[in-house]
PDB file of C-alpha atoms and ligand atoms in Angstrom:
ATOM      1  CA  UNK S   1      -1.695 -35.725  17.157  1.00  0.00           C
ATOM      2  CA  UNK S   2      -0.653 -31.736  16.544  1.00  0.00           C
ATOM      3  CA  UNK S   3       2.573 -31.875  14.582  1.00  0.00           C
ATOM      4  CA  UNK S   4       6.183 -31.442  15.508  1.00  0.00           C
ATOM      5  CA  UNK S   5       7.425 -28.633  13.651  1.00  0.00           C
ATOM      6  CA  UNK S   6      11.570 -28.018  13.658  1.00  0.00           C
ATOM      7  CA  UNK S   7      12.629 -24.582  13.759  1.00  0.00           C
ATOM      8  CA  UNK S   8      16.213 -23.747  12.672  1.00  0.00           C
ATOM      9  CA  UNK S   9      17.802 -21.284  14.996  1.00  0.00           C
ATOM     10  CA  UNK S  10      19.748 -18.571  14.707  1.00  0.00           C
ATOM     11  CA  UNK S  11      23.694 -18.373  16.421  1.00  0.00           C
ATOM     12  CA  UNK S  12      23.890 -15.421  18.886  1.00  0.00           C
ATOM     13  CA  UNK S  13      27.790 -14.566  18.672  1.00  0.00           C
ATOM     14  CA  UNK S  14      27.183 -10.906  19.514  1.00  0.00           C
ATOM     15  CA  UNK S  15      25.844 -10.866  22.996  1.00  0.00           C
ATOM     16  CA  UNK S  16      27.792 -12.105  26.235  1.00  0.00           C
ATOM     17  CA  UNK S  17      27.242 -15.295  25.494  1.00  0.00           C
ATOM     18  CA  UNK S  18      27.387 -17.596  22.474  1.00  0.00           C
ATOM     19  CA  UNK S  19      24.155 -19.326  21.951  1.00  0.00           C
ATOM     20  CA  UNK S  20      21.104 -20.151  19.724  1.00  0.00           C
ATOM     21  CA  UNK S  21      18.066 -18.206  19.038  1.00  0.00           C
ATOM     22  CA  UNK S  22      14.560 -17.823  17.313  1.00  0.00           C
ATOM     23  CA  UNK S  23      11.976 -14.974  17.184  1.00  0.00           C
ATOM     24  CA  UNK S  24       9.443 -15.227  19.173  1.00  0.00           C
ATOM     25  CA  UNK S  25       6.953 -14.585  16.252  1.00  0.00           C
ATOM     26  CA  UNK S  26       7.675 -17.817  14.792  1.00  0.00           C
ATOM     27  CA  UNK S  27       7.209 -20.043  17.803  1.00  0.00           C
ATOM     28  CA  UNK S  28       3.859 -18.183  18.497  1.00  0.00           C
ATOM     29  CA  UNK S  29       2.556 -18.859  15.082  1.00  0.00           C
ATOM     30  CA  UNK S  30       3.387 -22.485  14.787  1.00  0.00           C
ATOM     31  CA  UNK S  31       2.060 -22.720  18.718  1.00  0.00           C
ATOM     32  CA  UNK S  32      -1.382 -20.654  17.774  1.00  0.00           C
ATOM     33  CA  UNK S  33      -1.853 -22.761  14.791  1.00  0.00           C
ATOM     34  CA  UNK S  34      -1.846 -26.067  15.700  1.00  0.00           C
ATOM     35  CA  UNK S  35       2.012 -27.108  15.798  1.00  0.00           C
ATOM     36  CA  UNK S  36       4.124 -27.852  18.344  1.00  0.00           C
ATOM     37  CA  UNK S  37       7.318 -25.788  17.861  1.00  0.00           C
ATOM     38  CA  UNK S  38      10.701 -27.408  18.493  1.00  0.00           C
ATOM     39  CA  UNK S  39      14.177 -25.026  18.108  1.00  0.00           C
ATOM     40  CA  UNK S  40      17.182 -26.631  16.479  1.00  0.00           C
ATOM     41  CA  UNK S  41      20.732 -25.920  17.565  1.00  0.00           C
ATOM     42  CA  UNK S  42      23.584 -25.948  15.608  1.00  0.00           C
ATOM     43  CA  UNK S  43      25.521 -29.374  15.714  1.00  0.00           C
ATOM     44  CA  UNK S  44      28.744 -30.629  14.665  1.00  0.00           C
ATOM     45  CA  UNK S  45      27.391 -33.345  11.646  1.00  0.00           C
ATOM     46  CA  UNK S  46      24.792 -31.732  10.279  1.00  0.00           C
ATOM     47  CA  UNK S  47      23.855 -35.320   8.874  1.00  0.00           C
ATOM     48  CA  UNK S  48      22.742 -36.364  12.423  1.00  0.00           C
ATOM     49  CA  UNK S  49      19.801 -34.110  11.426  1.00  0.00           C
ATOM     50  CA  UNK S  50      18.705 -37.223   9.494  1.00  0.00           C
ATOM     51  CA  UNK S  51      17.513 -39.015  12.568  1.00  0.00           C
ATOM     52  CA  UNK S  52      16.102 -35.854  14.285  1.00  0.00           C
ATOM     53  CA  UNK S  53      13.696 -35.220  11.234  1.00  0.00           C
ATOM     54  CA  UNK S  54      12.504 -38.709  11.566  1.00  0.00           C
ATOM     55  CA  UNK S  55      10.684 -37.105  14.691  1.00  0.00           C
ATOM     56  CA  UNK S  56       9.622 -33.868  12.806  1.00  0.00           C
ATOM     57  CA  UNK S  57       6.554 -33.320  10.855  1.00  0.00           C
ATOM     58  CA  UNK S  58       7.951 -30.247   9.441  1.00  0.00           C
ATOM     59  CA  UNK S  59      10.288 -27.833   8.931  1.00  0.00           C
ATOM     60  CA  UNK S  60      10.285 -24.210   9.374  1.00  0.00           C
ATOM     61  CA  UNK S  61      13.704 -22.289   8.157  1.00  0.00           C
ATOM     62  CA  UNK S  62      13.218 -18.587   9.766  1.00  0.00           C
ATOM     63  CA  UNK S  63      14.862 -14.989   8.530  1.00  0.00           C
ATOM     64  CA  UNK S  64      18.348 -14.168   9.272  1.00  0.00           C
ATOM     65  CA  UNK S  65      21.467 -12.941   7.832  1.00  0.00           C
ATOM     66  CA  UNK S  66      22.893 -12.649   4.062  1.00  0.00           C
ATOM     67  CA  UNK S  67      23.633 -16.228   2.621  1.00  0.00           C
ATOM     68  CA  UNK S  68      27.455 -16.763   1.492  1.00  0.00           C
ATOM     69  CA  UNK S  69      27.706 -15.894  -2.418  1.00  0.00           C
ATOM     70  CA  UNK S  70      30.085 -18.931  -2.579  1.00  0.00           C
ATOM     71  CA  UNK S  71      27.061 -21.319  -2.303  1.00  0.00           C
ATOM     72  CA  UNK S  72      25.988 -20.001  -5.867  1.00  0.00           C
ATOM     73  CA  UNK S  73      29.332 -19.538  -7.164  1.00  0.00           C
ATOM     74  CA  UNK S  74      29.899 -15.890  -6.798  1.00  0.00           C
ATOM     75  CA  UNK S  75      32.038 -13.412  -5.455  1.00  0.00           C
ATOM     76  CA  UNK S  76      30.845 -11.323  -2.638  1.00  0.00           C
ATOM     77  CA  UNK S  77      29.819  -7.850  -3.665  1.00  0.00           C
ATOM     78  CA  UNK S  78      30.467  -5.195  -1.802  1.00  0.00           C
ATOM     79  CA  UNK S  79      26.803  -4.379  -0.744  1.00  0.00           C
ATOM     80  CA  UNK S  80      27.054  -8.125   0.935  1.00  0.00           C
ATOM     81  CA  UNK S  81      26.076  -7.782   4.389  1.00  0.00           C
ATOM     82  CA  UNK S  82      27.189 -10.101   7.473  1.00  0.00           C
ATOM     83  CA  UNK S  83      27.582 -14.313   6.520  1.00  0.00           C
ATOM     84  CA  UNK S  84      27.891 -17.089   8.655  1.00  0.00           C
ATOM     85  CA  UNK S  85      28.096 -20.372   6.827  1.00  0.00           C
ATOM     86  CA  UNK S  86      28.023 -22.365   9.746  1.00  0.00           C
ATOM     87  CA  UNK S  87      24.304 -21.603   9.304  1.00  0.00           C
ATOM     88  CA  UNK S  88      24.526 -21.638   5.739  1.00  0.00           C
ATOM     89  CA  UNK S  89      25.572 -25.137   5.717  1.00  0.00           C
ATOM     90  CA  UNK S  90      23.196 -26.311   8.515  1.00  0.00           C
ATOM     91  CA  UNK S  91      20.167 -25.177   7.255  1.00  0.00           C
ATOM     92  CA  UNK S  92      20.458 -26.579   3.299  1.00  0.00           C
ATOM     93  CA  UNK S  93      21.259 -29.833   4.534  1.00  0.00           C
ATOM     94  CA  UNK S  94      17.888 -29.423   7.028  1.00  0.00           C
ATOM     95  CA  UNK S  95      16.393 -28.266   3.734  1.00  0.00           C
ATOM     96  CA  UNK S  96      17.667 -31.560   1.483  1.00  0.00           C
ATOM     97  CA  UNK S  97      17.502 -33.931   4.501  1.00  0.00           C
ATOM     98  CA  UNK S  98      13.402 -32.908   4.979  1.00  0.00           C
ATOM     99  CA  UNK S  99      13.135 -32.812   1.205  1.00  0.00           C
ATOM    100  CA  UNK S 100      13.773 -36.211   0.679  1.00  0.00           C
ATOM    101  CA  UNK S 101      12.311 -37.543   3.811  1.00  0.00           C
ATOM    102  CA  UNK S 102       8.967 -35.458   2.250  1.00  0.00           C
ATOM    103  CA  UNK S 103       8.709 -33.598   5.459  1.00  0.00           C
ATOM    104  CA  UNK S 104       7.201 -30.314   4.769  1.00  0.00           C
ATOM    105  CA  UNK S 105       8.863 -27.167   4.478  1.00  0.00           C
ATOM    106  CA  UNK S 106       8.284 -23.481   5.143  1.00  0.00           C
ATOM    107  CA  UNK S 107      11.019 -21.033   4.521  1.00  0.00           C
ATOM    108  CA  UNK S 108      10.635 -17.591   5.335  1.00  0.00           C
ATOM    109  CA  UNK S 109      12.993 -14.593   4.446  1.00  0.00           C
ATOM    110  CA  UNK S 110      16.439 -15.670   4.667  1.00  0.00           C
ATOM    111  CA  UNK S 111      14.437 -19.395   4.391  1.00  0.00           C
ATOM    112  CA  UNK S 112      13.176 -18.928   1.477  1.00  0.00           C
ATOM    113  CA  UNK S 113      16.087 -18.103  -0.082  1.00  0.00           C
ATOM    114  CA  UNK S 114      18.085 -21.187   1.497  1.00  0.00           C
ATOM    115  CA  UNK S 115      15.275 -23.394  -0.012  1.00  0.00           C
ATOM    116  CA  UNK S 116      16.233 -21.597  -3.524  1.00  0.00           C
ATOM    117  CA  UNK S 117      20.192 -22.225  -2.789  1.00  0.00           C
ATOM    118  CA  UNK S 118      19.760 -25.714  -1.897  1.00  0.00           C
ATOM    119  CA  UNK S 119      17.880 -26.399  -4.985  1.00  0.00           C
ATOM    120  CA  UNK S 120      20.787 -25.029  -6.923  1.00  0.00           C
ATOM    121  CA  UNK S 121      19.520 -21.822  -7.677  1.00  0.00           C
ATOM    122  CA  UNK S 122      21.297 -18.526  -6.828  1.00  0.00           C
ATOM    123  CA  UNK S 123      20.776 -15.063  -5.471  1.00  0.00           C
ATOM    124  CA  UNK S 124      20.874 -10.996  -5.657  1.00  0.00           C
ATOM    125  CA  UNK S 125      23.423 -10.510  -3.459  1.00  0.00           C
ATOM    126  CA  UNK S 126      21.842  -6.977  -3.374  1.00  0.00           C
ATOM    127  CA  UNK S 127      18.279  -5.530  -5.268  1.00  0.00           C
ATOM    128  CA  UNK S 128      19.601  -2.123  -5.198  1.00  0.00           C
ATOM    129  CA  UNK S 129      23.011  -2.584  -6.830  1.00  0.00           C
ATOM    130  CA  UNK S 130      21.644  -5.242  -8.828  1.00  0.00           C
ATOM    131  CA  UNK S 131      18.102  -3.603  -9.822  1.00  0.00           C
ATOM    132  CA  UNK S 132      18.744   0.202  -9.734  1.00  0.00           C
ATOM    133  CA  UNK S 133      14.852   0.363 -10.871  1.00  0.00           C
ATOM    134  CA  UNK S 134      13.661  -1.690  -8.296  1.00  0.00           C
ATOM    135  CA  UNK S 135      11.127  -0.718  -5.597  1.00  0.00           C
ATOM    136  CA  UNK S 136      11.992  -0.574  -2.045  1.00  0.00           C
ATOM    137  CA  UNK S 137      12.013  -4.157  -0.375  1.00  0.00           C
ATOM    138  CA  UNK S 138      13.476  -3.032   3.304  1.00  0.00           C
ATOM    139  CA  UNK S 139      11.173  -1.271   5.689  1.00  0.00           C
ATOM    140  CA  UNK S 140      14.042  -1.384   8.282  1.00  0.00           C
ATOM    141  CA  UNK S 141      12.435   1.197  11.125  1.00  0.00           C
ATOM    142  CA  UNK S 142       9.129   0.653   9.979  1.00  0.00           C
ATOM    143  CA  UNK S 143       7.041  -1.530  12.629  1.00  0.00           C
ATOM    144  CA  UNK S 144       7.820  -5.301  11.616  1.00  0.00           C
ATOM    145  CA  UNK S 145       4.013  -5.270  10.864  1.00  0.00           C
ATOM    146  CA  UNK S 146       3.857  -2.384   8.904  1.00  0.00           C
ATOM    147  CA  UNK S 147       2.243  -3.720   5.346  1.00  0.00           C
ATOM    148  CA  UNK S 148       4.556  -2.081   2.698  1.00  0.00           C
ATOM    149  CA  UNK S 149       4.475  -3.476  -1.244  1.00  0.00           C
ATOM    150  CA  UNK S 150       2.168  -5.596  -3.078  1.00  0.00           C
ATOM    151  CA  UNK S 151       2.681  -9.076  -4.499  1.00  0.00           C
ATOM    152  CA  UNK S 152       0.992 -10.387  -7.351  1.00  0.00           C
ATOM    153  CA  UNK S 153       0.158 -14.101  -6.685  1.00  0.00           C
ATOM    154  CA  UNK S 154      -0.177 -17.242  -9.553  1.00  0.00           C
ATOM    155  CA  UNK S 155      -3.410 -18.823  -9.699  1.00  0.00           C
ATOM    156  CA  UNK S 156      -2.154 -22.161  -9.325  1.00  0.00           C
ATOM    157  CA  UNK S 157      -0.098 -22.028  -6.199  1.00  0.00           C
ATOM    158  CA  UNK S 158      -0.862 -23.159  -2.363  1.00  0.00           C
ATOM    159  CA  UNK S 159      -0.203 -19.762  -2.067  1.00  0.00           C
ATOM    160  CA  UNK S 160      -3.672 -18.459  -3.949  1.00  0.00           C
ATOM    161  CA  UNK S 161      -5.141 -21.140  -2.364  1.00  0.00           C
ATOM    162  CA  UNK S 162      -4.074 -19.554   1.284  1.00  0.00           C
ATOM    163  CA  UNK S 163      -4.997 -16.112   0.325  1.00  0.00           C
ATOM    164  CA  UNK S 164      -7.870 -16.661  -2.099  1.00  0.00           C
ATOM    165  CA  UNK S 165      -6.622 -13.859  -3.399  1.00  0.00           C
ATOM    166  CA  UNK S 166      -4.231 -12.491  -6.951  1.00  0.00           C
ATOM    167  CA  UNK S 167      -2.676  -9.845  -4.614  1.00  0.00           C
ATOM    168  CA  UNK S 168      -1.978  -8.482  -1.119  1.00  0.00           C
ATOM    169  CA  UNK S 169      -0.053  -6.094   0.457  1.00  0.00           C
ATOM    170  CA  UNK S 170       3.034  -7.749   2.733  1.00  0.00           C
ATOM    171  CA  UNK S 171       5.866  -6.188   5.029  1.00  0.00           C
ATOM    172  CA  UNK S 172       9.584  -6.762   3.448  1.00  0.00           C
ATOM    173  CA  UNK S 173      12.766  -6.600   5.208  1.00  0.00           C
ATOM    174  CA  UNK S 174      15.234  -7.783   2.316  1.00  0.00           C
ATOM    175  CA  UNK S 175      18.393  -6.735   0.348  1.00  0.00           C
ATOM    176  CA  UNK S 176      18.503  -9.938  -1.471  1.00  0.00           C
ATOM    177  CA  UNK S 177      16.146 -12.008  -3.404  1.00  0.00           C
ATOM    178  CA  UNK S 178      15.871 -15.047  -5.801  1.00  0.00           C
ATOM    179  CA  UNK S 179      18.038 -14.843  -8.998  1.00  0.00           C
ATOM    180  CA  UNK S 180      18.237 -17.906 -10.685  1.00  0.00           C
ATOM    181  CA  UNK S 181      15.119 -20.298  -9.888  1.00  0.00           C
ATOM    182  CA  UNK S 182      16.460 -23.684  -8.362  1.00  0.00           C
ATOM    183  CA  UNK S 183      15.810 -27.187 -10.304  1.00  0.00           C
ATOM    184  CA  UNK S 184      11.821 -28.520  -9.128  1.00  0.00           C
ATOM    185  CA  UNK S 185      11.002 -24.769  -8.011  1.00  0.00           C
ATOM    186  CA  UNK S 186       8.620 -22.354  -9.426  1.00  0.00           C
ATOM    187  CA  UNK S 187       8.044 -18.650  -8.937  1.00  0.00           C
ATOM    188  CA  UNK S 188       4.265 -18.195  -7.122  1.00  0.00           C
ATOM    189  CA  UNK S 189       4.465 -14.384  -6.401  1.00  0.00           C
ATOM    190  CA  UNK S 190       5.999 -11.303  -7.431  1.00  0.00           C
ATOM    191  CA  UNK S 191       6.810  -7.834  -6.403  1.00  0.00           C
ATOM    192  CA  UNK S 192       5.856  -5.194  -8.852  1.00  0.00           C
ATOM    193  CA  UNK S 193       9.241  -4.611  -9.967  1.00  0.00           C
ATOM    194  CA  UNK S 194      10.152  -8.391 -10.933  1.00  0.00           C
ATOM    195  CA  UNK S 195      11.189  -9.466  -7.325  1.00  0.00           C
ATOM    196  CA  UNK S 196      10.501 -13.120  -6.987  1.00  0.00           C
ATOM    197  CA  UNK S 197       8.351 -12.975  -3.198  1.00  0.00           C
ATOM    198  CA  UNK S 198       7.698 -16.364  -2.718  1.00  0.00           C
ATOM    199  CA  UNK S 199       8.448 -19.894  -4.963  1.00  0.00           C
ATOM    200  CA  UNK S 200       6.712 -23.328  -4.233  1.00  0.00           C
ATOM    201  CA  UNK S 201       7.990 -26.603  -5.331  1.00  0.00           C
ATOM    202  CA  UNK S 202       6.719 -28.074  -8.685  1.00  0.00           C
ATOM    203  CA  UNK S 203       6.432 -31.805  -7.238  1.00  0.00           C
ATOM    204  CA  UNK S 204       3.988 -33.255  -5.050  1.00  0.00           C
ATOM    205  CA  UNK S 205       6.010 -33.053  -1.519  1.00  0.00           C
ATOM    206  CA  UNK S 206       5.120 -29.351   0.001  1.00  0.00           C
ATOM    207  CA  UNK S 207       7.487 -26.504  -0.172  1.00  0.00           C
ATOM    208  CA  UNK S 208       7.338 -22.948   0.099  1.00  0.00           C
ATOM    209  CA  UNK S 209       9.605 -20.063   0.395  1.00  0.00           C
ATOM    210  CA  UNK S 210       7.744 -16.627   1.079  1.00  0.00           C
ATOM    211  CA  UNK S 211      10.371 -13.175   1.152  1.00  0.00           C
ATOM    212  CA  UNK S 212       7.555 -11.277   3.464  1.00  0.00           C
ATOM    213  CA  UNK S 213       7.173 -12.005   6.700  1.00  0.00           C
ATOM    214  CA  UNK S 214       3.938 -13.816   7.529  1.00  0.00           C
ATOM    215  CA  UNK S 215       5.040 -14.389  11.280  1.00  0.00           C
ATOM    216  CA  UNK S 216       4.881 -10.815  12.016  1.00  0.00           C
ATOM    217  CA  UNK S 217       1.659 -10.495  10.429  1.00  0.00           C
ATOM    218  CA  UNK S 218       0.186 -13.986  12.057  1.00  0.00           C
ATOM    219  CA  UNK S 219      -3.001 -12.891  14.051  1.00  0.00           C
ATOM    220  CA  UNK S 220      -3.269  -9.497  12.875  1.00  0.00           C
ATOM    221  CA  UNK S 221      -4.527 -10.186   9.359  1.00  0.00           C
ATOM    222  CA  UNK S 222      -6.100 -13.519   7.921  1.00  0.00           C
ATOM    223  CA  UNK S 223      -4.175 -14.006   5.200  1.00  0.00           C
ATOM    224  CA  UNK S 224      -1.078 -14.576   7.342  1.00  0.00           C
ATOM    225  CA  UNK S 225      -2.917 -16.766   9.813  1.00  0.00           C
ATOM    226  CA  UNK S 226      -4.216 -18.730   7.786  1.00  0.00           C
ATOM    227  CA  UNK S 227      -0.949 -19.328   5.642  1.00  0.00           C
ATOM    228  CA  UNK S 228       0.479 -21.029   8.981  1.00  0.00           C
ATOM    229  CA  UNK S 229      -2.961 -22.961   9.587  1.00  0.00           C
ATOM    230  CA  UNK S 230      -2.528 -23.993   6.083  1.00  0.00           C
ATOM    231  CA  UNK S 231       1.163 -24.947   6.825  1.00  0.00           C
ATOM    232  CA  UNK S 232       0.709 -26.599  10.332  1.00  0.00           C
ATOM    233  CA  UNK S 233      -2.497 -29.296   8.528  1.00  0.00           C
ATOM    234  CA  UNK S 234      -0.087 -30.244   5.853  1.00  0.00           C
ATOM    235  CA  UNK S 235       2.348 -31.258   8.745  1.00  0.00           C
ATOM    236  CA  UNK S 236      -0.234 -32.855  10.732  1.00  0.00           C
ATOM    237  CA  UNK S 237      -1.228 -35.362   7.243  1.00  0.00           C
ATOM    238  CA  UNK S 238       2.713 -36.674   8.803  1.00  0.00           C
ATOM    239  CA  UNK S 239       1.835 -36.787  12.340  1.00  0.00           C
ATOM    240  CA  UNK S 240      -0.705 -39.605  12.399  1.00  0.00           C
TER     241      UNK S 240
HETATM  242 MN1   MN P   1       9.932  -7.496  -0.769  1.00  0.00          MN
END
């Protein structure tokens, strides 16, 4: 059986219509590597996501907007770019709901820092107010595959595992990043400035936040491939 892979979606509130979206890059990945991609809306009790994810074999949580500072107790700085916590509040409770249910997670971008948030950790609202030093984490205008900083990787980590590799050049298309680690997380790679790039969880149940974008990059190079192959079989030891 391939594996049933939920994909939160995005809410459209710009266009002519109100309505839900996902990137195409995402569905193609899951799709080329073995998964079978399913979009989730945004619905009125987010705990009726309980009995949805009793149908998923994983959980992908894609890039998106800035993540509401109130969720880690803060005040929104003024570099803070645009918020919804509709989505906010919809995609933690995905994120606790598949937790405990031991469903697999991905997040990516934006997903891997609502994977940190719902683990009670907290966030730059902004690297370059908050890390004057840092290097430069958005490639905005840059092809979306464009590779643009390195990452150092930990030896013990899925993540090495993936890439059989300790580092790697990956795009970046961030203002905010990982501040505080959440409880039953761990840091797996890091920018050269400090930047936490992606975290795993320390238990047994699979969970991974990555701050590049490996959907962009999917097909292209390896690596990225074969971090959604690698994704899409620990799904599939659900789908039996
Ligand atoms: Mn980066």
């Amino acid at each position: 059986m391939k594996p049933v892979i939920a994909v939160s979606s995005y809410i459209a509130d710009k266009d002519v219509f109100y309505g839900y979206g996902t990137s195409g890059d995402y569905i193609k990945a899951i799709d080329g590597a073995g998964g079978i991609p399913v979009q989730l809306p945004t619905i009125k009790n987010t705990s009726d996501y309980e009995q949805v994810l009793r149908h998923m074999d994983g959980l992908l949580i894609p890039g998106g907007c800035d993540i509401a500072p109130y969720f880690f107790s803060e005040q929104p700085e003024k570099a803070l770019g645009r918020i919804n916590a509709l989505i906010d509040r919809q995609e933690m409770e995905l994120v606790r709901l598949a937790y405990d249910a031991g469903i697999p997670i991905l997040g990516i971008c934006r997903g891997h820092q609502v994977i940190n948030v719902a683990f009670g950790g907290s966030l730059y609202q902004d690297i370059p107010s908050a890390m004057p030093e840092a290097i430069g984490h958005d490639q905005s205008g840059c092809k979306r595959e464009e590779l643009y900083h390195k990452i150092d990787i930990q030896p013990a980590s899925y993540l090495h595992q993936i890439f059989g590799k300790d580092s790697l050049y990956v795009n970046s298309f961030h203002h905010q990043a990982v501040k505080q680690l959440g409880d039953g997380l761990k840091t797996v790679a890091t920018a050269p400035d400090g930047v936490i790039e992606a975290i795993e969880g320390t238990g047994d149940r699979f969970v991974m936040g990555v701050q590049f974008h490996p959907e962009n990059l999917y097909g292209i190079y390896t690596e990225f491939t074969n971090l959604f192959r690698f994704f899409v079989e620990e799904c599939k030891k659900r789908a039996i």
